[in-house]
PDB file of C-alpha atoms in Angstrom:
ATOM      1  CA  MET A   1     -32.572  -7.783  11.227  1.00 39.00           C
ATOM      2  CA  SER A   2     -33.585  -5.971   8.047  1.00 39.00           C
ATOM      3  CA  THR A   3     -31.012  -5.553   5.329  1.00 40.00           C
ATOM      4  CA  GLU A   4     -33.359  -3.776   2.941  1.00 40.00           C
ATOM      5  CA  PRO A   5     -31.842  -0.615   1.479  1.00 40.00           C
ATOM      6  CA  ILE A   6     -33.053   2.684   2.813  1.00 37.00           C
ATOM      7  CA  PRO A   7     -35.181   4.475   0.183  1.00 37.00           C
ATOM      8  CA  SER A   8     -33.302   7.273  -1.537  1.00 37.00           C
ATOM      9  CA  ALA A   9     -33.969   9.858  -4.182  1.00 34.00           C
ATOM     10  CA  GLU A  10     -30.539   9.156  -5.674  1.00 36.00           C
ATOM     11  CA  PRO A  11     -29.156   5.800  -6.749  1.00 33.00           C
ATOM     12  CA  VAL A  12     -26.866   4.119  -4.264  1.00 40.00           C
ATOM     13  CA  ARG A  13     -24.308   1.670  -5.622  1.00 39.00           C
ATOM     14  CA  SER A  14     -23.640  -1.367  -3.504  1.00 41.00           C
ATOM     15  CA  THR A  15     -20.339  -3.200  -3.396  1.00 43.00           C
ATOM     16  CA  GLU A  16     -21.680  -5.823  -1.001  1.00 45.00           C
ATOM     17  CA  PRO A  17     -21.197  -9.326  -2.404  1.00 43.00           C
ATOM     18  CA  VAL A  18     -24.101 -11.650  -2.993  1.00 39.00           C
ATOM     19  CA  ARG A  19     -23.499 -15.018  -1.344  1.00 40.00           C
ATOM     20  CA  GLY A  20     -21.441 -17.204  -3.654  1.00 42.00           C
ATOM     21  CA  THR A  21     -20.155 -14.330  -5.807  1.00 41.00           C
ATOM     22  CA  GLU A  22     -17.087 -12.156  -5.794  1.00 47.00           C
ATOM     23  CA  PRO A  23     -17.535  -8.552  -4.618  1.00 51.00           C
ATOM     24  CA  THR A  24     -18.082  -6.067  -7.427  1.00 52.00           C
ATOM     25  CA  ARG A  25     -15.441  -3.396  -7.803  1.00 57.00           C
ATOM     26  CA  SER A  26     -16.779  -0.044  -8.949  1.00 59.00           C
ATOM     27  CA  ALA A  27     -14.758   3.033  -9.837  1.00 69.00           C
ATOM     28  CA  GLU A  28     -17.496   5.217  -8.399  1.00 77.00           C
ATOM     29  CA  PRO A  29     -17.560   5.743  -4.635  1.00 74.00           C
ATOM     30  CA  VAL A  30     -20.469   4.313  -2.687  1.00 73.00           C
ATOM     31  CA  ARG A  31     -22.751   7.126  -1.534  1.00 79.00           C
ATOM     32  CA  PHE A  32     -25.200   6.646   1.300  1.00 84.00           C
ATOM     33  CA  ASP A  33     -28.356   8.678   1.694  1.00 90.00           C
ATOM     34  CA  THR A  34     -27.886   8.567   5.466  1.00 94.00           C
ATOM     35  CA  LYS A  35     -25.035   9.435   7.774  1.00 94.00           C
ATOM     36  CA  ILE A  36     -23.784   8.168  11.118  1.00 95.00           C
ATOM     37  CA  ALA A  37     -21.937  10.824  13.098  1.00 96.00           C
ATOM     38  CA  VAL A  38     -20.391  11.048  16.548  1.00 97.00           C
ATOM     39  CA  LEU A  39     -19.594  14.377  18.184  1.00 97.00           C
ATOM     40  CA  LEU A  40     -17.070  14.360  21.020  1.00 97.00           C
ATOM     41  CA  ARG A  41     -16.185  17.157  23.404  1.00 97.00           C
ATOM     42  CA  GLU A  42     -12.737  18.437  22.488  1.00 96.00           C
ATOM     43  CA  ASP A  43     -11.309  18.298  26.029  1.00 96.00           C
ATOM     44  CA  LEU A  44     -11.583  14.511  26.442  1.00 96.00           C
ATOM     45  CA  GLU A  45      -8.508  12.376  26.999  1.00 95.00           C
ATOM     46  CA  SER A  46      -7.645   9.796  24.319  1.00 95.00           C
ATOM     47  CA  TRP A  47      -8.990   6.822  26.297  1.00 95.00           C
ATOM     48  CA  GLN A  48     -12.206   8.747  26.971  1.00 96.00           C
ATOM     49  CA  ARG A  49     -12.695   9.553  23.266  1.00 96.00           C
ATOM     50  CA  LEU A  50     -12.383   5.887  22.348  1.00 96.00           C
ATOM     51  CA  ASN A  51     -14.624   4.729  25.197  1.00 95.00           C
ATOM     52  CA  VAL A  52     -17.325   7.313  24.507  1.00 96.00           C
ATOM     53  CA  THR A  53     -17.326   6.594  20.757  1.00 96.00           C
ATOM     54  CA  ALA A  54     -17.679   2.850  21.328  1.00 95.00           C
ATOM     55  CA  PHE A  55     -20.550   3.293  23.777  1.00 94.00           C
ATOM     56  CA  LEU A  56     -22.380   5.817  21.612  1.00 95.00           C
ATOM     57  CA  VAL A  57     -22.393   3.837  18.373  1.00 94.00           C
ATOM     58  CA  SER A  58     -23.443   0.649  20.153  1.00 92.00           C
ATOM     59  CA  GLY A  59     -26.950   2.045  20.537  1.00 89.00           C
ATOM     60  CA  LEU A  60     -27.537   2.959  16.915  1.00 90.00           C
ATOM     61  CA  GLY A  61     -27.657  -0.606  15.589  1.00 87.00           C
ATOM     62  CA  THR A  62     -30.422  -1.525  18.026  1.00 87.00           C
ATOM     63  CA  GLU A  63     -32.568   1.500  17.209  1.00 87.00           C
ATOM     64  CA  VAL A  64     -31.821   1.575  13.484  1.00 88.00           C
ATOM     65  CA  PRO A  65     -31.124  -2.058  12.542  1.00 88.00           C
ATOM     66  CA  GLU A  66     -30.896  -1.309   8.811  1.00 88.00           C
ATOM     67  CA  VAL A  67     -27.498   0.363   9.387  1.00 92.00           C
ATOM     68  CA  VAL A  68     -26.020  -3.032  10.279  1.00 93.00           C
ATOM     69  CA  GLY A  69     -24.781  -5.187   7.414  1.00 91.00           C
ATOM     70  CA  GLU A  70     -24.411  -8.944   7.104  1.00 92.00           C
ATOM     71  CA  PRO A  71     -21.960 -10.968   9.209  1.00 95.00           C
ATOM     72  CA  TYR A  72     -18.428 -11.188   7.868  1.00 96.00           C
ATOM     73  CA  GLU A  73     -16.851 -14.474   6.898  1.00 96.00           C
ATOM     74  CA  ASP A  74     -13.253 -15.192   5.939  1.00 95.00           C
ATOM     75  CA  ALA A  75     -12.061 -17.602   3.229  1.00 96.00           C
ATOM     76  CA  ASP A  76     -11.977 -20.455   5.790  1.00 96.00           C
ATOM     77  CA  GLY A  77     -15.645 -19.939   6.676  1.00 95.00           C
ATOM     78  CA  VAL A  78     -14.935 -18.392  10.099  1.00 96.00           C
ATOM     79  CA  ARG A  79     -17.766 -15.980  10.818  1.00 97.00           C
ATOM     80  CA  CYS A  80     -17.442 -12.626  12.545  1.00 96.00           C
ATOM     81  CA  LEU A  81     -20.079 -10.229  13.800  1.00 95.00           C
ATOM     82  CA  PRO A  82     -21.778  -7.809  11.419  1.00 94.00           C
ATOM     83  CA  MET A  83     -20.806  -4.147  11.515  1.00 94.00           C
ATOM     84  CA  PHE A  84     -22.269  -0.902  10.234  1.00 93.00           C
ATOM     85  CA  ARG A  85     -22.744  -0.824   6.465  1.00 92.00           C
ATOM     86  CA  GLN A  86     -21.458   2.722   6.263  1.00 91.00           C
ATOM     87  CA  PRO A  87     -18.662   4.795   7.770  1.00 92.00           C
ATOM     88  CA  VAL A  88     -18.998   6.503  11.139  1.00 94.00           C
ATOM     89  CA  LEU A  89     -17.814  10.105  10.954  1.00 95.00           C
ATOM     90  CA  VAL A  90     -16.279  11.423  14.159  1.00 97.00           C
ATOM     91  CA  PHE A  91     -16.328  15.132  14.962  1.00 97.00           C
ATOM     92  CA  GLU A  92     -15.213  17.223  17.911  1.00 97.00           C
ATOM     93  CA  GLY A  93     -16.267  20.512  19.382  1.00 96.00           C
ATOM     94  CA  ALA A  94     -16.476  22.631  22.481  1.00 96.00           C
ATOM     95  CA  LYS A  95     -19.025  22.022  25.231  1.00 96.00           C
ATOM     96  CA  GLU A  96     -21.273  24.680  23.680  1.00 96.00           C
ATOM     97  CA  THR A  97     -21.076  22.935  20.289  1.00 97.00           C
ATOM     98  CA  LEU A  98     -22.346  19.705  21.853  1.00 97.00           C
ATOM     99  CA  LYS A  99     -25.167  21.525  23.614  1.00 97.00           C
ATOM    100  CA  ALA A 100     -26.267  23.182  20.360  1.00 97.00           C
ATOM    101  CA  ALA A 101     -25.972  19.930  18.387  1.00 97.00           C
ATOM    102  CA  HIS A 102     -28.037  18.122  21.026  1.00 97.00           C
ATOM    103  CA  ALA A 103     -30.784  20.744  20.753  1.00 97.00           C
ATOM    104  CA  ARG A 104     -30.769  20.394  16.950  1.00 97.00           C
ATOM    105  CA  VAL A 105     -30.896  16.590  17.053  1.00 97.00           C
ATOM    106  CA  LEU A 106     -33.845  16.749  19.462  1.00 97.00           C
ATOM    107  CA  SER A 107     -35.695  19.273  17.278  1.00 96.00           C
ATOM    108  CA  ARG A 108     -35.279  16.906  14.304  1.00 96.00           C
ATOM    109  CA  ALA A 109     -36.269  13.821  16.319  1.00 94.00           C
ATOM    110  CA  LEU A 110     -33.345  11.832  14.907  1.00 96.00           C
ATOM    111  CA  PRO A 111     -32.164   8.585  16.520  1.00 95.00           C
ATOM    112  CA  ARG A 112     -29.438   9.545  18.983  1.00 96.00           C
ATOM    113  CA  ALA A 113     -27.300   8.348  21.848  1.00 96.00           C
ATOM    114  CA  VAL A 114     -25.800  10.508  24.582  1.00 97.00           C
ATOM    115  CA  PHE A 115     -22.828  10.143  26.901  1.00 97.00           C
ATOM    116  CA  THR A 116     -22.514  12.502  29.864  1.00 97.00           C
ATOM    117  CA  SER A 117     -19.506  13.243  32.055  1.00 97.00           C
ATOM    118  CA  ASP A 118     -21.287  11.480  34.944  1.00 96.00           C
ATOM    119  CA  LEU A 119     -20.901   8.139  33.146  1.00 96.00           C
ATOM    120  CA  PHE A 120     -17.135   8.162  33.710  1.00 96.00           C
ATOM    121  CA  ALA A 121     -17.850   7.623  37.423  1.00 95.00           C
ATOM    122  CA  THR A 122     -20.243   4.682  36.996  1.00 94.00           C
ATOM    123  CA  GLY A 123     -19.359   1.085  36.363  1.00 88.00           C
ATOM    124  CA  ASN A 124     -22.457  -0.584  34.977  1.00 93.00           C
ATOM    125  CA  ASP A 125     -25.447  -0.100  32.732  1.00 93.00           C
ATOM    126  CA  ARG A 126     -27.982   0.369  35.540  1.00 96.00           C
ATOM    127  CA  ASP A 127     -25.946   3.179  37.113  1.00 96.00           C
ATOM    128  CA  ASN A 128     -25.303   4.733  33.698  1.00 95.00           C
ATOM    129  CA  ARG A 129     -29.018   4.956  32.939  1.00 95.00           C
ATOM    130  CA  ALA A 130     -29.743   6.283  36.450  1.00 97.00           C
ATOM    131  CA  ALA A 131     -27.075   8.982  36.059  1.00 97.00           C
ATOM    132  CA  VAL A 132     -28.641  10.239  32.826  1.00 96.00           C
ATOM    133  CA  ARG A 133     -32.181   9.979  34.212  1.00 97.00           C
ATOM    134  CA  ALA A 134     -31.235  12.145  37.227  1.00 97.00           C
ATOM    135  CA  VAL A 135     -30.456  15.206  35.070  1.00 97.00           C
ATOM    136  CA  ARG A 136     -32.882  17.361  33.082  1.00 97.00           C
ATOM    137  CA  THR A 137     -32.265  17.459  29.314  1.00 96.00           C
ATOM    138  CA  ALA A 138     -31.054  21.080  29.302  1.00 94.00           C
ATOM    139  CA  ASP A 139     -28.626  20.360  32.147  1.00 96.00           C
ATOM    140  CA  LEU A 140     -26.930  17.241  30.747  1.00 97.00           C
ATOM    141  CA  ASP A 141     -23.126  17.625  30.836  1.00 97.00           C
ATOM    142  CA  LEU A 142     -22.627  16.070  27.408  1.00 97.00           C
ATOM    143  CA  VAL A 143     -19.233  14.736  26.381  1.00 97.00           C
ATOM    144  CA  GLY A 144     -20.535  12.922  23.301  1.00 97.00           C
ATOM    145  CA  ILE A 145     -23.554  12.326  21.103  1.00 97.00           C
ATOM    146  CA  ALA A 146     -24.150   9.959  18.197  1.00 97.00           C
ATOM    147  CA  VAL A 147     -26.793  10.479  15.550  1.00 97.00           C
ATOM    148  CA  HIS A 148     -28.125   8.728  12.459  1.00 96.00           C
ATOM    149  CA  GLY A 149     -30.320  10.222   9.803  1.00 96.00           C
ATOM    150  CA  PRO A 150     -30.506  11.751   6.353  1.00 96.00           C
ATOM    151  CA  ARG A 151     -27.158  13.263   5.342  1.00 94.00           C
ATOM    152  CA  ASN A 152     -28.397  16.843   5.190  1.00 94.00           C
ATOM    153  CA  ALA A 153     -30.115  16.612   8.599  1.00 96.00           C
ATOM    154  CA  VAL A 154     -27.009  15.138  10.260  1.00 96.00           C
ATOM    155  CA  ASP A 155     -24.860  17.822   8.615  1.00 95.00           C
ATOM    156  CA  LYS A 156     -27.114  20.480  10.150  1.00 96.00           C
ATOM    157  CA  VAL A 157     -26.889  18.812  13.569  1.00 97.00           C
ATOM    158  CA  MET A 158     -23.078  18.804  13.347  1.00 96.00           C
ATOM    159  CA  LYS A 159     -22.888  22.482  12.310  1.00 95.00           C
ATOM    160  CA  GLY A 160     -19.965  24.165  14.066  1.00 93.00           C
ATOM    161  CA  ALA A 161     -18.157  20.897  14.794  1.00 93.00           C
ATOM    162  CA  ARG A 162     -14.935  19.902  13.061  1.00 89.00           C
ATOM    163  CA  MET A 163     -13.706  16.512  11.924  1.00 90.00           C
ATOM    164  CA  HIS A 164     -11.816  14.706  14.669  1.00 86.00           C
ATOM    165  CA  PRO A 165      -8.067  14.730  13.950  1.00 82.00           C
TER     166      PRO A 165
END
């Protein structure tokens, strides 16, 4: 897994500790040149929002491994799994907002994950993939999408969506 920083035109400050050192505390916020965003359909129930978000972001780390940081370790040396190095922004919007965002993400060829309403009726990965494969792109009944890419491109994809409450 690569942990090399993503090239950026602007400097990015890191607060990640180097092994054997204390983390640096900086007064300036850490700015990333990329963004991870999830867009959920506004009519989902709470359990569905959580489930869809978890499924969607799980794909990004495999496609874009540089978004995943180093494993965590507590003061007793107990290791935990690595997580994303940057925040995941969660948005919501109407069905039409998701359809438009999906078209924009496809036109920009950004790494993405989709979750359709059909997946609520399946119970395993094979059936999930078959349910998506059975529907043409334009006809997908999207309830969520996740995307990673340059901040400005992701902002354009999320146009019309609002931050999840």
